[in-house]
Tab-separated table of C-alpha atoms in Angstrom:
chain	number	residue	atom	x	y	z
B	18	MET	CA	51.157	-55.105	15.622
B	19	ASN	CA	51.411	-55.978	11.964
B	20	THR	CA	48.002	-55.334	10.412
B	21	THR	CA	48.923	-56.112	6.819
B	22	SER	CA	47.733	-59.304	5.216
B	23	ASP	CA	51.303	-60.196	4.264
B	24	ALA	CA	52.475	-62.763	6.808
B	25	SER	CA	56.054	-62.908	5.535
B	26	ASP	CA	57.339	-61.352	8.773
B	27	HIS	CA	56.030	-64.247	10.844
B	28	GLY	CA	58.601	-66.927	11.521
B	29	SER	CA	61.450	-64.732	10.327
B	30	LYS	CA	65.026	-65.939	10.268
B	31	ILE	CA	66.915	-66.108	13.511
B	32	SER	CA	68.783	-62.866	14.075
B	33	TRP	CA	72.368	-63.322	15.225
B	34	VAL	CA	72.306	-59.828	16.716
B	35	ALA	CA	69.243	-60.788	18.769
B	36	LEU	CA	70.989	-63.971	19.926
B	37	LEU	CA	74.054	-61.938	20.892
B	38	ILE	CA	71.895	-59.517	22.908
B	39	LEU	CA	70.112	-62.460	24.532
B	40	PHE	CA	73.470	-64.024	25.417
B	41	GLY	CA	74.625	-60.702	26.891
B	42	VAL	CA	71.545	-60.462	29.112
B	43	TRP	CA	72.074	-64.079	30.177
B	44	GLY	CA	75.714	-63.219	30.952
B	45	LEU	CA	74.605	-60.350	33.196
B	46	HIS	CA	72.234	-62.703	35.032
B	47	ALA	CA	75.049	-65.227	35.433
B	48	ALA	CA	77.503	-62.614	36.734
B	49	VAL	CA	75.020	-61.282	39.287
B	50	ASP	CA	74.072	-64.779	40.421
B	51	LEU	CA	77.701	-65.888	40.772
B	52	VAL	CA	78.435	-62.861	42.962
B	53	ILE	CA	75.368	-63.636	45.075
B	54	PHE	CA	76.405	-67.308	45.327
B	55	LYS	CA	79.729	-66.198	46.800
B	56	GLU	CA	78.262	-63.657	49.217
B	57	ALA	CA	75.195	-65.483	50.515
B	58	GLU	CA	76.174	-69.007	51.496
B	59	VAL	CA	72.909	-70.068	53.109
B	60	PRO	CA	72.561	-73.799	53.813
B	61	PRO	CA	69.799	-75.525	51.864
B	62	TYR	CA	66.612	-76.537	53.647
B	63	TYR	CA	63.569	-78.722	52.908
B	64	ASP	CA	63.330	-79.477	49.177
B	65	ALA	CA	66.581	-77.688	48.377
B	66	ALA	CA	68.440	-79.972	50.790
B	67	ASN	CA	66.732	-82.985	49.236
B	68	HIS	CA	67.766	-81.906	45.722
B	69	THR	CA	71.332	-81.385	46.950
B	70	ASN	CA	71.384	-84.881	48.451
B	71	ILE	CA	69.977	-86.415	45.263
B	72	ALA	CA	72.666	-84.665	43.187
B	73	MET	CA	75.391	-85.909	45.548
B	74	GLU	CA	74.023	-89.471	45.427
B	75	ILE	CA	74.018	-89.375	41.620
B	76	ARG	CA	77.579	-88.006	41.642
B	77	ASP	CA	78.660	-90.855	43.920
B	78	HIS	CA	76.792	-93.363	41.761
B	79	PHE	CA	78.805	-92.237	38.721
B	80	ASP	CA	81.973	-93.125	40.658
B	81	ARG	CA	80.746	-96.732	40.710
B	82	PHE	CA	79.939	-96.823	36.986
B	83	GLU	CA	79.639	-100.201	35.311
B	84	PRO	CA	77.941	-100.717	31.956
B	85	SER	CA	74.967	-102.794	33.064
B	86	LEU	CA	71.214	-102.495	33.286
B	87	ALA	CA	71.431	-102.899	37.060
B	88	TRP	CA	73.566	-99.745	37.266
B	89	PHE	CA	70.952	-97.761	35.322
B	90	ASP	CA	68.158	-99.210	37.475
B	91	GLU	CA	70.014	-98.058	40.598
B	92	LEU	CA	70.501	-94.613	39.040
B	93	TYR	CA	66.778	-94.380	38.356
B	94	GLU	CA	65.941	-95.482	41.903
B	95	ILE	CA	67.950	-92.621	43.435
B	96	SER	CA	65.087	-90.302	42.554
B	97	SER	CA	62.231	-91.806	40.641
B	98	TYR	CA	59.931	-88.950	41.706
B	99	TYR	CA	61.712	-85.885	40.255
B	100	PRO	CA	62.657	-85.375	36.596
B	101	PRO	CA	66.329	-86.416	36.339
B	102	CYS	CA	67.692	-83.589	34.213
B	103	TYR	CA	68.412	-81.058	36.969
B	104	HIS	CA	70.059	-83.610	39.233
B	105	LEU	CA	72.234	-84.993	36.429
B	106	PHE	CA	73.493	-81.495	35.595
B	107	ALA	CA	74.064	-80.772	39.289
B	108	ALA	CA	75.959	-84.068	39.693
B	109	VAL	CA	78.261	-83.130	36.809
B	110	CYS	CA	78.838	-79.694	38.363
B	111	LEU	CA	79.585	-81.386	41.699
B	112	LYS	CA	82.189	-83.568	39.956
B	113	ILE	CA	83.885	-80.436	38.641
B	114	ARG	CA	83.652	-78.411	41.876
B	115	PRO	CA	82.878	-80.739	44.771
B	116	GLN	CA	81.690	-79.622	48.200
B	117	THR	CA	80.205	-76.277	47.188
B	118	LEU	CA	76.568	-75.262	47.033
B	119	ASP	CA	77.428	-73.081	44.046
B	120	SER	CA	77.891	-76.273	42.048
B	121	VAL	CA	74.346	-77.392	42.793
B	122	ARG	CA	72.964	-73.972	41.789
B	123	LEU	CA	74.963	-73.702	38.542
B	124	PRO	CA	72.575	-75.822	36.438
B	125	ASN	CA	69.968	-73.095	36.922
B	126	LEU	CA	72.098	-70.717	34.858
B	127	PHE	CA	72.135	-73.262	32.036
B	128	PHE	CA	68.374	-73.738	32.298
B	129	LEU	CA	67.853	-69.955	32.337
B	130	GLY	CA	69.708	-69.864	29.025
B	131	VAL	CA	67.544	-72.681	27.645
B	132	LEU	CA	64.413	-70.827	28.782
B	133	MET	CA	65.485	-67.498	27.279
B	134	LEU	CA	66.494	-69.126	23.993
B	135	SER	CA	63.302	-71.196	23.777
B	136	VAL	CA	61.079	-68.185	24.423
B	137	TYR	CA	63.055	-66.156	21.873
B	138	LEU	CA	62.617	-68.925	19.299
B	139	LEU	CA	58.891	-69.159	20.085
B	140	GLY	CA	58.439	-65.409	19.642
B	141	ASN	CA	60.492	-65.474	16.465
B	142	LEU	CA	58.484	-68.390	15.072
B	143	LEU	CA	55.087	-66.904	15.899
B	144	PHE	CA	55.828	-63.218	15.265
B	145	ASP	CA	59.269	-61.805	14.480
B	146	SER	CA	62.797	-61.567	15.848
B	147	ARG	CA	62.189	-58.361	17.826
B	148	THR	CA	59.173	-59.887	19.571
B	149	GLY	CA	61.160	-63.012	20.367
B	150	LEU	CA	64.050	-60.975	21.742
B	151	LEU	CA	61.765	-58.912	23.956
B	152	ALA	CA	59.987	-62.046	25.195
B	153	GLY	CA	63.285	-63.814	25.917
B	154	ILE	CA	64.582	-60.873	27.928
B	155	LEU	CA	61.298	-60.240	29.744
B	156	ILE	CA	60.882	-63.821	30.907
B	157	SER	CA	64.333	-63.692	32.477
B	158	LEU	CA	63.249	-60.614	34.453
B	159	PHE	CA	60.098	-62.160	35.932
B	160	PRO	CA	60.658	-62.180	39.698
B	161	VAL	CA	59.921	-65.884	40.067
B	162	VAL	CA	62.294	-66.836	37.234
B	163	HIS	CA	65.007	-64.489	38.466
B	164	GLY	CA	64.617	-65.857	41.995
B	165	LEU	CA	64.685	-69.493	40.896
B	166	THR	CA	68.144	-69.037	39.386
B	167	ARG	CA	69.478	-68.709	42.931
B	168	GLU	CA	67.611	-71.636	44.472
B	169	ILE	CA	68.203	-75.370	44.422
B	170	TYR	CA	64.897	-76.430	42.886
B	171	VAL	CA	63.933	-78.294	39.710
B	172	ASP	CA	61.262	-75.714	38.814
B	173	LEU	CA	63.399	-73.640	36.450
B	174	ALA	CA	64.554	-76.777	34.628
B	175	VAL	CA	60.949	-77.910	34.173
B	176	LEU	CA	59.942	-74.444	32.927
B	177	ALA	CA	62.861	-74.363	30.480
B	178	TRP	CA	62.098	-77.815	29.075
B	179	ALA	CA	58.393	-76.951	28.771
B	180	ALA	CA	59.264	-73.832	26.753
B	181	ALA	CA	61.695	-75.846	24.625
B	182	GLY	CA	59.016	-78.478	24.072
B	183	ALA	CA	56.459	-75.840	23.085
B	184	TYR	CA	58.870	-74.382	20.541
B	185	LEU	CA	59.820	-77.774	19.125
B	186	VAL	CA	56.235	-78.982	18.756
B	187	LEU	CA	55.330	-75.813	16.840
B	188	ALA	CA	58.536	-75.850	14.784
B	189	SER	CA	57.973	-79.498	13.815
B	190	ASP	CA	55.130	-78.347	11.540
B	191	ARG	CA	52.628	-80.933	12.770
B	192	PHE	CA	55.447	-83.462	13.177
B	193	GLY	CA	56.258	-83.196	9.473
B	194	ARG	CA	59.873	-82.246	10.147
B	195	LYS	CA	61.183	-85.537	11.499
B	196	GLY	CA	64.410	-84.237	13.053
B	197	ILE	CA	62.646	-81.573	15.093
B	198	ALA	CA	59.838	-83.995	15.984
B	199	CYS	CA	62.416	-86.488	17.312
B	200	LEU	CA	64.099	-83.705	19.289
B	201	PHE	CA	60.687	-82.846	20.744
B	202	GLY	CA	60.360	-86.480	21.838
B	203	VAL	CA	63.755	-86.349	23.549
B	204	VAL	CA	62.932	-83.087	25.338
B	205	CYS	CA	59.564	-84.323	26.545
């Protein structure tokens, strides 16, 4: 821990090497998960089946697109209980690769990347780049996070957006940086 009174190390610049290492670790997670997706084709059950159905309904709703408020109301009514982000990403993946459960799990890899990047940025903002890198890698190795990348649940998406929101609210400098404050509003 830095015990000097000089706080110039805190909030250091983003290290491209650290981002490259973070991307490499994310790539390893993605490769392992894609192999597991191919080998273990277990049908979804309970909530996972519900999330799969919601994603398929949203995908089908996009096929009937018409620029009207009624269309957006119907989209909202498909699942007004769950946050829409996961299901929208899953619906897009289902458009690209229909009829596979892998497509419904793929958004988790994106959200794992968002989580790792957000935690890295938080660590970098509060301490330094090395701390952020270690935190970004460690959070991806937590058993619950690692396990959620293989499941069809919204939990990893919510965790990723919460970490992104935490970073953005701190980076907005008490909402003084308007662009980052607006991005915080979009994320939350």
